[in-house]
Short mmCIF file of C-alpha atoms (C1' of nucleotides) in Angstrom, two decimals:
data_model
loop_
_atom_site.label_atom_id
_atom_site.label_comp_id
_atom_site.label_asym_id
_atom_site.label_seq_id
_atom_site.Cartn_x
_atom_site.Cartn_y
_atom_site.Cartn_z
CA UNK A 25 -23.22 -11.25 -17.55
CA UNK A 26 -20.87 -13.63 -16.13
CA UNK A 27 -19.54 -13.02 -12.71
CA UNK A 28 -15.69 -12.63 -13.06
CA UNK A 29 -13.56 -15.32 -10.97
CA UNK A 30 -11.55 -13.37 -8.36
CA UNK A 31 -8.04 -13.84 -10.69
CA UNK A 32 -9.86 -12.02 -12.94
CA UNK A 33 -10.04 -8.44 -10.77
CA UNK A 34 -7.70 -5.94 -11.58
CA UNK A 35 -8.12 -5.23 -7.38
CA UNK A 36 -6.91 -8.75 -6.83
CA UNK A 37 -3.99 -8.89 -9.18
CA UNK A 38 -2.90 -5.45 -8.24
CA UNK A 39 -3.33 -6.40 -4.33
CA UNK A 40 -1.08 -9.80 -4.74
CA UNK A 41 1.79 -8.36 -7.14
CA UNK A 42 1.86 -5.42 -4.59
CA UNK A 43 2.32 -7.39 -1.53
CA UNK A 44 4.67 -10.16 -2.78
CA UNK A 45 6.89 -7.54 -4.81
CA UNK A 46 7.02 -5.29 -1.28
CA UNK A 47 7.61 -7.84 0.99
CA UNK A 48 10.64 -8.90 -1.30
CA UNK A 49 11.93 -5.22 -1.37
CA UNK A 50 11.44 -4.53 2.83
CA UNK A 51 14.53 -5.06 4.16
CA UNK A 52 17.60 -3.84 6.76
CA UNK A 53 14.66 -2.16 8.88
CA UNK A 54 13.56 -0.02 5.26
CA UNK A 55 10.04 -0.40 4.38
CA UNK A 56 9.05 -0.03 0.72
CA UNK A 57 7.03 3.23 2.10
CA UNK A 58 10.73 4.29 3.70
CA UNK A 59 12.58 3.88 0.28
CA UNK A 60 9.77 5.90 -1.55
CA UNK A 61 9.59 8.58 0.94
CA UNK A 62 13.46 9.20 0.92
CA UNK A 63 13.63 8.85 -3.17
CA UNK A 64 10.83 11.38 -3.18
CA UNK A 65 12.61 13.78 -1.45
CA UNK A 66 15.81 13.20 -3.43
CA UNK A 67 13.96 13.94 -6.39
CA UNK A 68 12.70 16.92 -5.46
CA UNK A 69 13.75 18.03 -1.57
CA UNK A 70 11.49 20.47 0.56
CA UNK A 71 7.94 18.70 -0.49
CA UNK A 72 5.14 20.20 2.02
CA UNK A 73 3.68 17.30 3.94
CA UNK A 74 0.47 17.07 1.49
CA UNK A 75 2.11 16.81 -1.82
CA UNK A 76 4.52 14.02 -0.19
CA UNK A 77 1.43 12.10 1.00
CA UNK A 78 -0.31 12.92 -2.62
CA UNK A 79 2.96 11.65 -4.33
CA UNK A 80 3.05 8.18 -2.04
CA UNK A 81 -0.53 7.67 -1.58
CA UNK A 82 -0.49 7.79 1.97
CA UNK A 83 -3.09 9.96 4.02
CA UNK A 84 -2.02 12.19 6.15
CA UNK A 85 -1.57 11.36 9.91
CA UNK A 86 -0.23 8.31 8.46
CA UNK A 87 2.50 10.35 6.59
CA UNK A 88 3.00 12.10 9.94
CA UNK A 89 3.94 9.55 11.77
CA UNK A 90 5.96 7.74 9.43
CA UNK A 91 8.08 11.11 9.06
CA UNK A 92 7.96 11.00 13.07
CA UNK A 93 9.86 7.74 13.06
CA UNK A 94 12.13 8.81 10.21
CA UNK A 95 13.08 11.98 11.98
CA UNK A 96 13.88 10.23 15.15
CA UNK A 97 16.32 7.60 13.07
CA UNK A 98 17.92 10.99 11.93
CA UNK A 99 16.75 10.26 8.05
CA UNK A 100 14.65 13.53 6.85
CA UNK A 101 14.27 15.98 8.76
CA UNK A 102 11.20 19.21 9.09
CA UNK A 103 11.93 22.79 7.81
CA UNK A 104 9.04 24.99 8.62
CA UNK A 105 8.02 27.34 5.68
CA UNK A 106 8.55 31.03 6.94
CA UNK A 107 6.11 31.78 3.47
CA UNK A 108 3.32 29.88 4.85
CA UNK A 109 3.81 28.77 8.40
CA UNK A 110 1.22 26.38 8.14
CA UNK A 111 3.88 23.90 5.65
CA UNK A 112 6.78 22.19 6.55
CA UNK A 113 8.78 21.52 3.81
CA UNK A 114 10.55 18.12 4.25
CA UNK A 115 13.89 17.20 3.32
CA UNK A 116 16.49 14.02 2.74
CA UNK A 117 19.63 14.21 5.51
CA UNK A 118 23.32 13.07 4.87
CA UNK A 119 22.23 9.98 6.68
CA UNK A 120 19.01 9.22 5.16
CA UNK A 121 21.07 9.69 1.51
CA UNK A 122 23.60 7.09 2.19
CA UNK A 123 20.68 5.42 3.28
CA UNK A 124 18.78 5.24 0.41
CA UNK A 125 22.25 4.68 -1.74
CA UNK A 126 22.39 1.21 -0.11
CA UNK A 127 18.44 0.62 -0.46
CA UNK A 128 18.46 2.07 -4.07
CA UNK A 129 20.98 -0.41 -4.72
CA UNK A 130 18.85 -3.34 -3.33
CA UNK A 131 15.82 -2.54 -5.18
CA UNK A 132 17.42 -1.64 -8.62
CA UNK A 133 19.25 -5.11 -8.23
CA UNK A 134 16.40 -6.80 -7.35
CA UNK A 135 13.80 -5.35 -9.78
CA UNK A 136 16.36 -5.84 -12.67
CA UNK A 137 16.19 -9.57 -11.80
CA UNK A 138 12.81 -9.66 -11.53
CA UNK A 139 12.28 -7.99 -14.87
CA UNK A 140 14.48 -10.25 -16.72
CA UNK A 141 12.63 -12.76 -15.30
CA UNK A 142 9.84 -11.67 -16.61
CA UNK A 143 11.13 -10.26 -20.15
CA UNK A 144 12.92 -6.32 -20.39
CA UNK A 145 9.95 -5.19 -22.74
CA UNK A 146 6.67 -6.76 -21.24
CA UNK A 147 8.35 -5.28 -17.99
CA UNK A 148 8.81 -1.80 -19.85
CA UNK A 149 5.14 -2.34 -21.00
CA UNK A 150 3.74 -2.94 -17.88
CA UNK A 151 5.33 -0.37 -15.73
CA UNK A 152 3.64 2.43 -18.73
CA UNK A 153 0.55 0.37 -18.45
CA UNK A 154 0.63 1.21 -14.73
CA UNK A 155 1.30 4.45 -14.83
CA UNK A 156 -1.77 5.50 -17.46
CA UNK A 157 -4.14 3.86 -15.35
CA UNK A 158 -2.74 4.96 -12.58
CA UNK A 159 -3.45 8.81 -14.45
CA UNK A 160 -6.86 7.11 -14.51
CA UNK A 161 -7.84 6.53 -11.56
CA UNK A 162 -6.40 8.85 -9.44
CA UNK B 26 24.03 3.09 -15.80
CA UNK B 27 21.08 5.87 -15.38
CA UNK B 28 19.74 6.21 -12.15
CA UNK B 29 15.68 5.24 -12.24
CA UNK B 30 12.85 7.91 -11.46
CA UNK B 31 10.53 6.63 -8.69
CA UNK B 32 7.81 6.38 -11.54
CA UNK B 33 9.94 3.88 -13.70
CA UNK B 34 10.01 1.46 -10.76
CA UNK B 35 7.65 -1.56 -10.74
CA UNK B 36 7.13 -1.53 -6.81
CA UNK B 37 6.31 1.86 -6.48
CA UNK B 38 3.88 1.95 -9.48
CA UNK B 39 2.03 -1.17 -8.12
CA UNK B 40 2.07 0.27 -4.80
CA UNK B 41 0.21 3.60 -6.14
CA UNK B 42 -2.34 1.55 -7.92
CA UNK B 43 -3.31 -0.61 -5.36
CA UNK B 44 -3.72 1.65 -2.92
CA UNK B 45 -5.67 4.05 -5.10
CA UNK B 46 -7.88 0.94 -5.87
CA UNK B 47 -7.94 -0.51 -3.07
CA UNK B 48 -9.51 2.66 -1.32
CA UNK B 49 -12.17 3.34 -4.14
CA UNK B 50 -13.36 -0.69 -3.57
CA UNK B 51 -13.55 -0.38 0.46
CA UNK B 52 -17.02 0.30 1.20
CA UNK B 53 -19.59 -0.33 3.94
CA UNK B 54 -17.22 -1.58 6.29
CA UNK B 55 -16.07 -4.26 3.94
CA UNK B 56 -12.34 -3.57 3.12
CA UNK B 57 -10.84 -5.38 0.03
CA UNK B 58 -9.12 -8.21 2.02
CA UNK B 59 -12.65 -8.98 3.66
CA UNK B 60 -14.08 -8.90 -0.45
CA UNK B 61 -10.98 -11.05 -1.52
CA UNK B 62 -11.56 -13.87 1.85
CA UNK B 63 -15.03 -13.86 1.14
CA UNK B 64 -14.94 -14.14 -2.11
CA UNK B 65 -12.21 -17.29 -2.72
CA UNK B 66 -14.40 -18.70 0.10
CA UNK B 67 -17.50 -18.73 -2.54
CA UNK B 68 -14.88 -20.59 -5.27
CA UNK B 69 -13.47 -23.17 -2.62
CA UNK B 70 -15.11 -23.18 0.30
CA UNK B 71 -13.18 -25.45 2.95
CA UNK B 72 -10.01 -23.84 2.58
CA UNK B 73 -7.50 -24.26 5.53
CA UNK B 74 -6.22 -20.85 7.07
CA UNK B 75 -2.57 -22.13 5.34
CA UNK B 76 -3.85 -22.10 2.00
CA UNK B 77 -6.40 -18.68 2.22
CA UNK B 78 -3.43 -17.02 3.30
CA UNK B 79 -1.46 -17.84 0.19
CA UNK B 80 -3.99 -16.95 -1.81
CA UNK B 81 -4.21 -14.10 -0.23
CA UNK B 82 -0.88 -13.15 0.38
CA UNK B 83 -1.76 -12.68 3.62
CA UNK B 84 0.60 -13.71 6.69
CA UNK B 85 -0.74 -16.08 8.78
CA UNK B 86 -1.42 -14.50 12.07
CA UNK B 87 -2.70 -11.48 9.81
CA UNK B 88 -5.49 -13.85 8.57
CA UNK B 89 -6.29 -15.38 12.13
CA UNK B 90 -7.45 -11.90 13.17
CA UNK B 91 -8.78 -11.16 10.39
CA UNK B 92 -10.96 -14.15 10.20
CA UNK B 93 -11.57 -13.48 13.96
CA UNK B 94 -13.64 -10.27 13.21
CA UNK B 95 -15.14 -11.44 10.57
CA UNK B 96 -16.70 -14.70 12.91
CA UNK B 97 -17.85 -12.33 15.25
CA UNK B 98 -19.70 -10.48 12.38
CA UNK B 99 -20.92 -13.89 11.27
CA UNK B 100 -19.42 -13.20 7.64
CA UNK B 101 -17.37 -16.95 7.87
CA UNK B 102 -17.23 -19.54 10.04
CA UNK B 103 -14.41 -22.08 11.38
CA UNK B 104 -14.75 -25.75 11.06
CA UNK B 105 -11.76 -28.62 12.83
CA UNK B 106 -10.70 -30.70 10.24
CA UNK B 107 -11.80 -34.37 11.49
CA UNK B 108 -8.53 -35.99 9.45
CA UNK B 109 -5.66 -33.71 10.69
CA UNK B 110 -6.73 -31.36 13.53
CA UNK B 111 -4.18 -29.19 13.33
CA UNK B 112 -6.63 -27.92 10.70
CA UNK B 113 -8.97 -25.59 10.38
CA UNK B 114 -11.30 -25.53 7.11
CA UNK B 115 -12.98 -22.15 6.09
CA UNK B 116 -16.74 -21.62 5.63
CA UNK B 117 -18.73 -18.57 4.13
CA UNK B 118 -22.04 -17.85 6.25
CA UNK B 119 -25.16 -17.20 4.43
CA UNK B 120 -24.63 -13.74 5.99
CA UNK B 121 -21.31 -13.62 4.17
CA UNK B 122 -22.73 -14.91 1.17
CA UNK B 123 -25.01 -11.96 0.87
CA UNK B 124 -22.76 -9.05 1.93
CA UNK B 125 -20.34 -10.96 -0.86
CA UNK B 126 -23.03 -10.12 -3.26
CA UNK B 127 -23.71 -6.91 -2.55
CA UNK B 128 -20.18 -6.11 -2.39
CA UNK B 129 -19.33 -8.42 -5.55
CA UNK B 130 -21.85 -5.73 -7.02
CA UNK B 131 -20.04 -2.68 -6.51
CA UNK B 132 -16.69 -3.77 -7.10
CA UNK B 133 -17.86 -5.09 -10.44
CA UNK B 134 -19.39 -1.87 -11.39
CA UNK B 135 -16.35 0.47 -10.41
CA UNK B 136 -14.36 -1.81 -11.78
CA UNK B 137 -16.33 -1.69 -15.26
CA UNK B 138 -16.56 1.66 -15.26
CA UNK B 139 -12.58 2.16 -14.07
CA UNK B 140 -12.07 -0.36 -17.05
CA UNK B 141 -14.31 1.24 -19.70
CA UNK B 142 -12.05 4.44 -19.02
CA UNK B 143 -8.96 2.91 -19.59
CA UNK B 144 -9.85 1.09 -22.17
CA UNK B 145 -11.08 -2.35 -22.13
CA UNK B 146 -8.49 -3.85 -24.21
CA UNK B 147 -5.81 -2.59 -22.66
CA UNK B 148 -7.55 -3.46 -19.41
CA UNK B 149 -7.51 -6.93 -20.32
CA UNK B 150 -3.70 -6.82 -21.62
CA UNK B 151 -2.91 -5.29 -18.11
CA UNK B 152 -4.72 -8.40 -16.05
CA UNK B 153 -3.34 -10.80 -18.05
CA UNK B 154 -0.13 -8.95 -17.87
CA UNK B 155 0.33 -8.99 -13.67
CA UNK B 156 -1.17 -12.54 -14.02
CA UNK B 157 2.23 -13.80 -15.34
CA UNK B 158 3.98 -11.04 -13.25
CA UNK B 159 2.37 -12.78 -10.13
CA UNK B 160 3.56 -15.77 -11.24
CA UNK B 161 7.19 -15.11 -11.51
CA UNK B 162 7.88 -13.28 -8.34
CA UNK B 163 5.86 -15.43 -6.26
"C1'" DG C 2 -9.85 45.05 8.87
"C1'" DA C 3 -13.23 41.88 11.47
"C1'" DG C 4 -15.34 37.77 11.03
"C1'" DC C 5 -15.81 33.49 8.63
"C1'" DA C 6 -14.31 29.82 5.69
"C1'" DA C 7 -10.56 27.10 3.78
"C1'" DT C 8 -6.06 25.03 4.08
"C1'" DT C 9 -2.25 22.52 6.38
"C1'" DG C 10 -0.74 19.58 9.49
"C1'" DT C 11 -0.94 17.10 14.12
"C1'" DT C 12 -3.10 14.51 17.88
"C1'" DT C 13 -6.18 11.11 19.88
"C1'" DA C 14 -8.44 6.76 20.44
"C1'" DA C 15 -9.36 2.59 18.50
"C1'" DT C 16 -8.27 -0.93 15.28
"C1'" DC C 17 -5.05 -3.48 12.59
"C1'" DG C 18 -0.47 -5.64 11.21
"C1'" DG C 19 3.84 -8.28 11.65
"C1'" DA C 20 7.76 -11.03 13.93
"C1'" DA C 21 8.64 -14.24 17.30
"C1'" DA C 22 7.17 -17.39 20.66
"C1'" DC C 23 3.92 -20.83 21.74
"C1'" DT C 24 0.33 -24.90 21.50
"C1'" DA C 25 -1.42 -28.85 19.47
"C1'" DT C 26 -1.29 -32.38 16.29
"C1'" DA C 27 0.89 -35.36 12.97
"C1'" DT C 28 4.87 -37.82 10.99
"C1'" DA C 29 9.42 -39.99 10.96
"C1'" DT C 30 13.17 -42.46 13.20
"C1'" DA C 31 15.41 -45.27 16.36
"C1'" DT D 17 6.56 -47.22 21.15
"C1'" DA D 18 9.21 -43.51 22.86
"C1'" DT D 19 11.60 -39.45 21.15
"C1'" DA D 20 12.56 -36.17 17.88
"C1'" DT D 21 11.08 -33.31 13.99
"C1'" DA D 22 7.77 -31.02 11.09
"C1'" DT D 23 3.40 -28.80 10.23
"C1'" DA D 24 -0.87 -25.78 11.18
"C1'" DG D 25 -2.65 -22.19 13.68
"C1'" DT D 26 -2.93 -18.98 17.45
"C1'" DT D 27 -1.24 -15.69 20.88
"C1'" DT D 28 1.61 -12.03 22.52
"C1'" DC D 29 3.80 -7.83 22.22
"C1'" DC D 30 4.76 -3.91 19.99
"C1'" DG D 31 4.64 -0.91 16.13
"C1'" DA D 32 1.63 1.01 12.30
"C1'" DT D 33 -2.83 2.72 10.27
"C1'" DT D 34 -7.21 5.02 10.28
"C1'" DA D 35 -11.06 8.30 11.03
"C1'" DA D 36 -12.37 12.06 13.64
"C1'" DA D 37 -11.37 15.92 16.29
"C1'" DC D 38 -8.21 19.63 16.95
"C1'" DA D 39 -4.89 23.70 16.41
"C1'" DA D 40 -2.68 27.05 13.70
"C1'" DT D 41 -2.39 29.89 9.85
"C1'" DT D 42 -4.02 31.95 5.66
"C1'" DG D 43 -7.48 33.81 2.39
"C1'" DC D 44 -11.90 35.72 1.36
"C1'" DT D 45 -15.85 38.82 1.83
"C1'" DC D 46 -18.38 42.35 3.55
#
DNA sequence: GAGCAATTGTTTAATCGGAAACTATATATA
DNA sequence: TATATATAGTTTCCGATTAAACAATTGCTC
C-alpha cells in the first residue's frame, strides 16, 4: 500500500478547483454563496430555511446570517409559513432578480470560457461526474 | 441560448462536493487545510509561507494565522531564511508528523471507501479529470 | 388533551477569513 | 552609495463561520 501524494486526493483536488474557480466568480460585492442562494430561490421561490441550507451545503446559523445580510441589502426577503409557523419560506425580490441577471451573466460568461478552455465535452463529463458522486456522498 | 440549472454549473457542483468532503475528512480538531499544510510539509519541507499558500490556494494572511495556531499546537514550526530574510521556511514537528499520520490514516480510508462506492475507475477518471481542470483555471 | 419528544430556526460566544495597510528586507537605478 | 521599487510576510480591522445553547412550534403517546 503506497501512501498517495497529496495531488492524488480527491479532498485536495476538489478543495483547489473550488477555491480558485470561486474566487474567480466573487465579484461586485456577490459571493459565489450569494449567486447560489438567489438562483436557488429563482428556481424554486419560498424554500424553508433547511432545504435552502440542504440545497447549498451550508449549516444552518450560517444560512441565517447570510440571509440576515441579504435581507438588509433588500435581496430575498422572509415569509413566515402560516401552515407551520415554525418555517419561513424564503423568497428572491425585484432587486435581488436584477441582481442575479447581472451575476448570472458573469458566471455563465465566465464558465463558458473556462470550459472551452478546457474542452465542451470533458467539461460536460465532469460536471455529471460531479454530480453522481456528489449523489454519493451526500 | 437556454438558461443553466444551478446543477449544470461547474462552481456550484465543486462547491457541493467540497464541502460535503471536506466536512466528512475534518476530524479531531484537524480540519482539511491543517491535513493539506501538514501534509505538503512531509513532501517539501522548507517551503516559504509564499509558496504553501499557492499550493494551497490559500491567501497569504489566511496562512499566517493559520500557521500561527498550528505553532502554538506544536504541529509546524517557523524557520528565517539565512539567504533572504524576508523569508520564512516551513517545518513539520515530530508532533505534526504523527497527528499527519494518524490523520493521513483516516482520510485514506474514507476516501477508499468514498472511492470504492463510486467506483474506482471512475474515481480515478474524476482526479485526473480536476487535475487538468486545476491547471487551466489557475 | 397533557406531557414529552422532535422539528425548525435563531442567538451567543469564540474562532476564523479576507482586503488593505504596514514592516522588513532585497534589488535596481541613478 | 543614496534613493526608489519590488518582494515576503505580518498585522489590523471588520465581516463571516462554527458549535452549542436556546426559543418556538408541532407531533406523538398515553
Amino acid at each position: 500500500m503506497v501512501e498517495r501524494s497529496l495531488n492524488e486526493h480527491l479532498s485536495h483536488l476538489l478543495a483547489q478547483a473550488n477555491r480558485h474557480l470561486s474566487r474567480q466568480l466573487t465579484a461586485e460585492g456577490v459571493s459565489l454563496d450569494q449567486w447560489r442562494l438567489m438562483k436557488v430561490l429563482s428556481e424554486s421561490g419560498g424554500l424553508p430555511m433547511g432545504k435552502l441550507a440542504e440545497e447549498l451545503a451550508l449549516n444552518l446559523p450560517t444560512l441565517t446570517k447570510l440571509v440576515d445580510r441579504m435581507v438588509q441589502d433588500a435581496l430575498v426577503y422572509r415569509v413566515p409559513d402560516p401552515a407551520d409557523r415554525r418555517k419561513v419560506r424564503m423568497f428572491l425580490s425585484d432587486k435581488g432578480a436584477s441582481m442575479l441577471a447581472s451575476q448570472n451573466k458573469r458566471v455563465e460568461e465566465h464558465e463558458a470560457k473556462v470550459e472551452d478552455n478546457y474542452g465542451n465535452e470533458d467539461a460536460q463529463r465532469l460536471k455529471s461526474m460531479l454530480e453522481n458522486f456528489i449523489k454519493q456522498i451526500v
